[in-house]
Amino acid sequence: MKLHFADYLIIFIYFIFVIAVGFIVKKRIRSSNDFLNSTRTTPLWITSIAFISANLGAQEVLGMAASGAKYGIMTVHFYWVGAIFAMIFLGVFMMPFYYGSKARSVPEYLFMRFDEKTRGFNALTFAAMTVFSSGISLYALSKLLEVILNWNFDLCIWVAAGIVMLYTLLGGLTSAVYNEVLQFFLIVLGLSPLVIIALHDAGGWATVKANLQPEIAHAWKYMGTAESNPMGINFISLIFGLGFVMSFGYWCTDFLVIQRAMIAKNMSAAQRTPVIAAIPKMLMPFIVVLPGIIAIALTKVALNDGDFRIPMDAKGGLDYTMTLPSLLSYYYPSGLLGIGITALIASFMSGMAGNVTAFNSVFTYDIYQAYFVKNKSDKHYLWIGKMITFVGILLSVATAYLAASYNNINDFLQLVFSFVNGPLFATFLLGMFWKRTTGHGAFWGLFIGTLAAVITHGLTIAEGKGGWISPVYEIRSGMGQAFIIASFSWITNFFSTILISLMTRPKTDEELKGLVYSLTEKVYSTEKRWYMKVAPLSILLLIITIILNIIFF
Amino acid sequence: MNIIEKFNQLSFVIGFFFIIIAVVLIGGYLLIAQLAHDENLYTGIGMLVFGLIMLKVKSE
């Protein structure tokens, strides 16, 4: 693929703008709190779009298109079973604790609710996970640019990481959030024409669906048994593993996204942030999953009157990660191609900056300040925050090379999430809704749950991965393996936390005010317009989500 | 509010960005043979409309 001058110009303009946003925001940065946590003054539309955009990294855009080609319509479960329900639960039930407690981070909430060791455990695992996610984004972008444009892989990594470093160092979280909004619109407007053009070329949705293998042409029809679908899991594993454990574990506990809601102007806006973000999230499959489904249909002889191909990987299978770039290369002319490439670069930057800003905040406040240097001036923590941003980006570069051994980067990411987020949701669920949960219970439950995730990975094998203890059980896909790992770790954490909590002494009711559901005063909205209230809006979104599941059953 | 102050508004920055991109696409379509594809024109018009709307939105 060769780029025209106009394509390079568009990429260049984009770089200028993201760096300019950093300079615009720079003058607002006066304290460590401004840099690491922004301030609680950000408008609702910005927090909502940043909330979804922080998750819209390269692994989402490239990975979901890859999964669309690999698993077909079943990929929509990530949205219509997983994300939407979890985002609404977060807005309605959990944001009051995060926002109301005035914690600066999710690990800090754990410190307030439980104790120091639980915060430390979560802060360390979260820091590791953000570095992994950031590295995957970086790898995905660099591989893409190397394959389709013949750009040097190493150079791509360092230049891309350098630009993210520049604008996050300049404006901290605010700069990252503002750029996420710009990146969101660029991704949506840059990839929408691809869906329209490819769908038109394929002869419309009915023709595409008719040319898919039956088991990937339905969301639910083939979920009865694990053997009948390419994900290799049944509907119970899907609903519990993905819909409950992994999705709630990610959307309700991951500081990366929750941080965006925590900078909202007030409690009402903080609660509405994930709920309003659920609206574009619900429609996102039409932009990121549908291209993958169209691509796999286009490889059928009946539809493929041109020479569209998904490239092969080294093992002779389809390299699903290249699905979206292949479509861009095939359908986009010069000019629009520059938009498409820039949209992919934006998705990478959005994902990487989101992870880096969450990493620097957690590392500075929950590791450095909590354990190493407690009583220094704010200027010192601001400087440390900037240094940690620099270190975080270097660690991401190192992690990018690790990701290179997986043919579907989304599987890799789900594996990392299943280790960290799977057990974590049990800790939050018990911590927020059962006041008897103790610090010892939470810590050891988390530890045992994470250990269970590691052991389950060692005992199961999928696509040649895992089974390093003994390959006792084989699962058809890496994605299915991640769901099962998450489920086991959640169950182990849930019951071990209850057991240990019952044997140890809980905090007093006074200490738990504002941190536990039963001891927190309920705040009712005074807003008269129904669409400004969390509950009616949530119910409407749930109904639409159920309808979408029925349509694509 | 002068033009410099408007750049402190995120919606203005986003609108300005998409207008520039639209100018590149539409200008390319009209002036450069290699860029004379309908896809560029339609996407450019779409981005121009979006950019103008964002310029008018008062975000902060």
Short mmCIF file of N, CA and C in Angstrom, two decimals, chain A residues 67-75 77 209-233 293 296 300 476 552-553:
data_model
loop_
_atom_site.label_atom_id
_atom_site.label_comp_id
_atom_site.label_asym_id
_atom_site.label_seq_id
_atom_site.Cartn_x
_atom_site.Cartn_y
_atom_site.Cartn_z
N SER A 67 -12.01 -10.35 15.78
CA SER A 67 -12.95 -11.30 16.38
C SER A 67 -14.22 -11.43 15.54
N GLY A 68 -14.62 -10.33 14.91
CA GLY A 68 -15.78 -10.39 14.01
C GLY A 68 -15.54 -11.37 12.88
N ALA A 69 -14.31 -11.37 12.35
CA ALA A 69 -13.97 -12.31 11.27
C ALA A 69 -13.82 -13.72 11.81
N LYS A 70 -13.32 -13.86 13.02
CA LYS A 70 -13.04 -15.19 13.60
C LYS A 70 -14.28 -15.84 14.22
N TYR A 71 -15.04 -15.07 14.98
CA TYR A 71 -16.19 -15.62 15.70
C TYR A 71 -17.53 -15.16 15.14
N GLY A 72 -17.52 -14.24 14.19
CA GLY A 72 -18.75 -13.78 13.57
C GLY A 72 -19.59 -12.91 14.48
N ILE A 73 -20.91 -13.04 14.34
CA ILE A 73 -21.84 -12.16 15.06
C ILE A 73 -21.74 -12.36 16.58
N MET A 74 -21.24 -13.52 17.00
CA MET A 74 -21.10 -13.77 18.44
C MET A 74 -20.23 -12.71 19.14
N THR A 75 -19.41 -12.03 18.37
CA THR A 75 -18.54 -11.00 18.96
C THR A 75 -19.35 -9.87 19.61
N HIS A 77 -21.50 -10.07 21.67
CA HIS A 77 -21.73 -10.35 23.09
C HIS A 77 -20.86 -9.46 23.98
N LYS A 209 -24.92 -12.06 5.35
CA LYS A 209 -25.37 -13.08 6.31
C LYS A 209 -25.56 -14.43 5.63
N ALA A 210 -26.08 -14.39 4.41
CA ALA A 210 -26.32 -15.64 3.68
C ALA A 210 -25.01 -16.35 3.33
N ASN A 211 -23.93 -15.62 3.27
CA ASN A 211 -22.64 -16.21 2.90
C ASN A 211 -21.75 -16.57 4.10
N LEU A 212 -22.30 -16.38 5.30
CA LEU A 212 -21.54 -16.78 6.49
C LEU A 212 -21.85 -18.23 6.84
N GLN A 213 -20.88 -18.90 7.48
CA GLN A 213 -21.18 -20.22 8.00
C GLN A 213 -22.28 -20.05 9.06
N PRO A 214 -23.23 -20.98 9.12
CA PRO A 214 -24.37 -20.78 10.04
C PRO A 214 -23.96 -20.48 11.47
N GLU A 215 -22.91 -21.16 11.97
CA GLU A 215 -22.58 -21.00 13.39
C GLU A 215 -22.00 -19.63 13.74
N ILE A 216 -21.57 -18.87 12.72
CA ILE A 216 -21.09 -17.51 13.04
C ILE A 216 -22.07 -16.43 12.57
N ALA A 217 -23.23 -16.88 12.08
CA ALA A 217 -24.21 -15.92 11.57
C ALA A 217 -25.28 -15.57 12.60
N HIS A 218 -25.15 -16.10 13.80
CA HIS A 218 -26.13 -15.82 14.86
C HIS A 218 -25.41 -15.52 16.17
N ALA A 219 -26.05 -14.68 16.98
CA ALA A 219 -25.45 -14.35 18.27
C ALA A 219 -25.69 -15.46 19.31
N TRP A 220 -26.88 -16.03 19.29
CA TRP A 220 -27.26 -16.97 20.36
C TRP A 220 -27.60 -18.38 19.88
N LYS A 221 -28.00 -18.50 18.63
CA LYS A 221 -28.58 -19.76 18.16
C LYS A 221 -27.67 -20.97 18.39
N TYR A 222 -26.36 -20.79 18.29
CA TYR A 222 -25.44 -21.93 18.41
C TYR A 222 -24.69 -21.93 19.74
N MET A 223 -25.24 -21.25 20.73
CA MET A 223 -24.56 -21.18 22.03
C MET A 223 -25.03 -22.28 22.98
N GLY A 224 -25.86 -23.19 22.50
CA GLY A 224 -26.38 -24.26 23.35
C GLY A 224 -25.29 -25.16 23.90
N THR A 225 -24.35 -25.55 23.05
CA THR A 225 -23.24 -26.40 23.49
C THR A 225 -21.92 -25.78 23.03
N ALA A 226 -20.85 -26.12 23.75
CA ALA A 226 -19.53 -25.56 23.44
C ALA A 226 -19.03 -26.02 22.07
N GLU A 227 -19.45 -27.23 21.67
CA GLU A 227 -18.94 -27.81 20.41
C GLU A 227 -19.55 -27.16 19.18
N SER A 228 -20.68 -26.49 19.33
CA SER A 228 -21.40 -26.04 18.14
C SER A 228 -21.04 -24.62 17.70
N ASN A 229 -20.11 -23.98 18.38
CA ASN A 229 -19.75 -22.61 17.95
C ASN A 229 -18.23 -22.42 18.02
N PRO A 230 -17.70 -21.47 17.26
CA PRO A 230 -16.25 -21.31 17.17
C PRO A 230 -15.59 -20.77 18.44
N MET A 231 -16.38 -20.20 19.35
CA MET A 231 -15.79 -19.70 20.59
C MET A 231 -15.51 -20.85 21.56
N GLY A 232 -16.21 -21.96 21.36
CA GLY A 232 -15.97 -23.15 22.18
C GLY A 232 -16.51 -23.04 23.59
N ILE A 233 -17.56 -22.26 23.78
CA ILE A 233 -18.19 -22.16 25.10
C ILE A 233 -19.70 -22.18 24.93
N ILE A 293 -16.99 -9.09 10.03
CA ILE A 293 -18.00 -10.04 9.51
C ILE A 293 -18.11 -9.90 7.99
N ILE A 296 -15.03 -11.54 6.28
CA ILE A 296 -15.01 -13.00 6.18
C ILE A 296 -16.02 -13.47 5.12
N LYS A 300 -15.59 -15.38 0.58
CA LYS A 300 -16.34 -16.43 -0.14
C LYS A 300 -16.34 -16.10 -1.63
N ARG A 476 -11.71 -24.60 22.78
CA ARG A 476 -11.54 -24.35 21.35
C ARG A 476 -10.89 -23.00 21.03
N PHE A 552 -30.53 -10.07 16.45
CA PHE A 552 -29.39 -10.83 15.92
C PHE A 552 -29.29 -12.22 16.55
N PHE A 553 -30.39 -12.75 17.09
CA PHE A 553 -30.40 -14.02 17.81
C PHE A 553 -29.75 -15.14 16.99
#
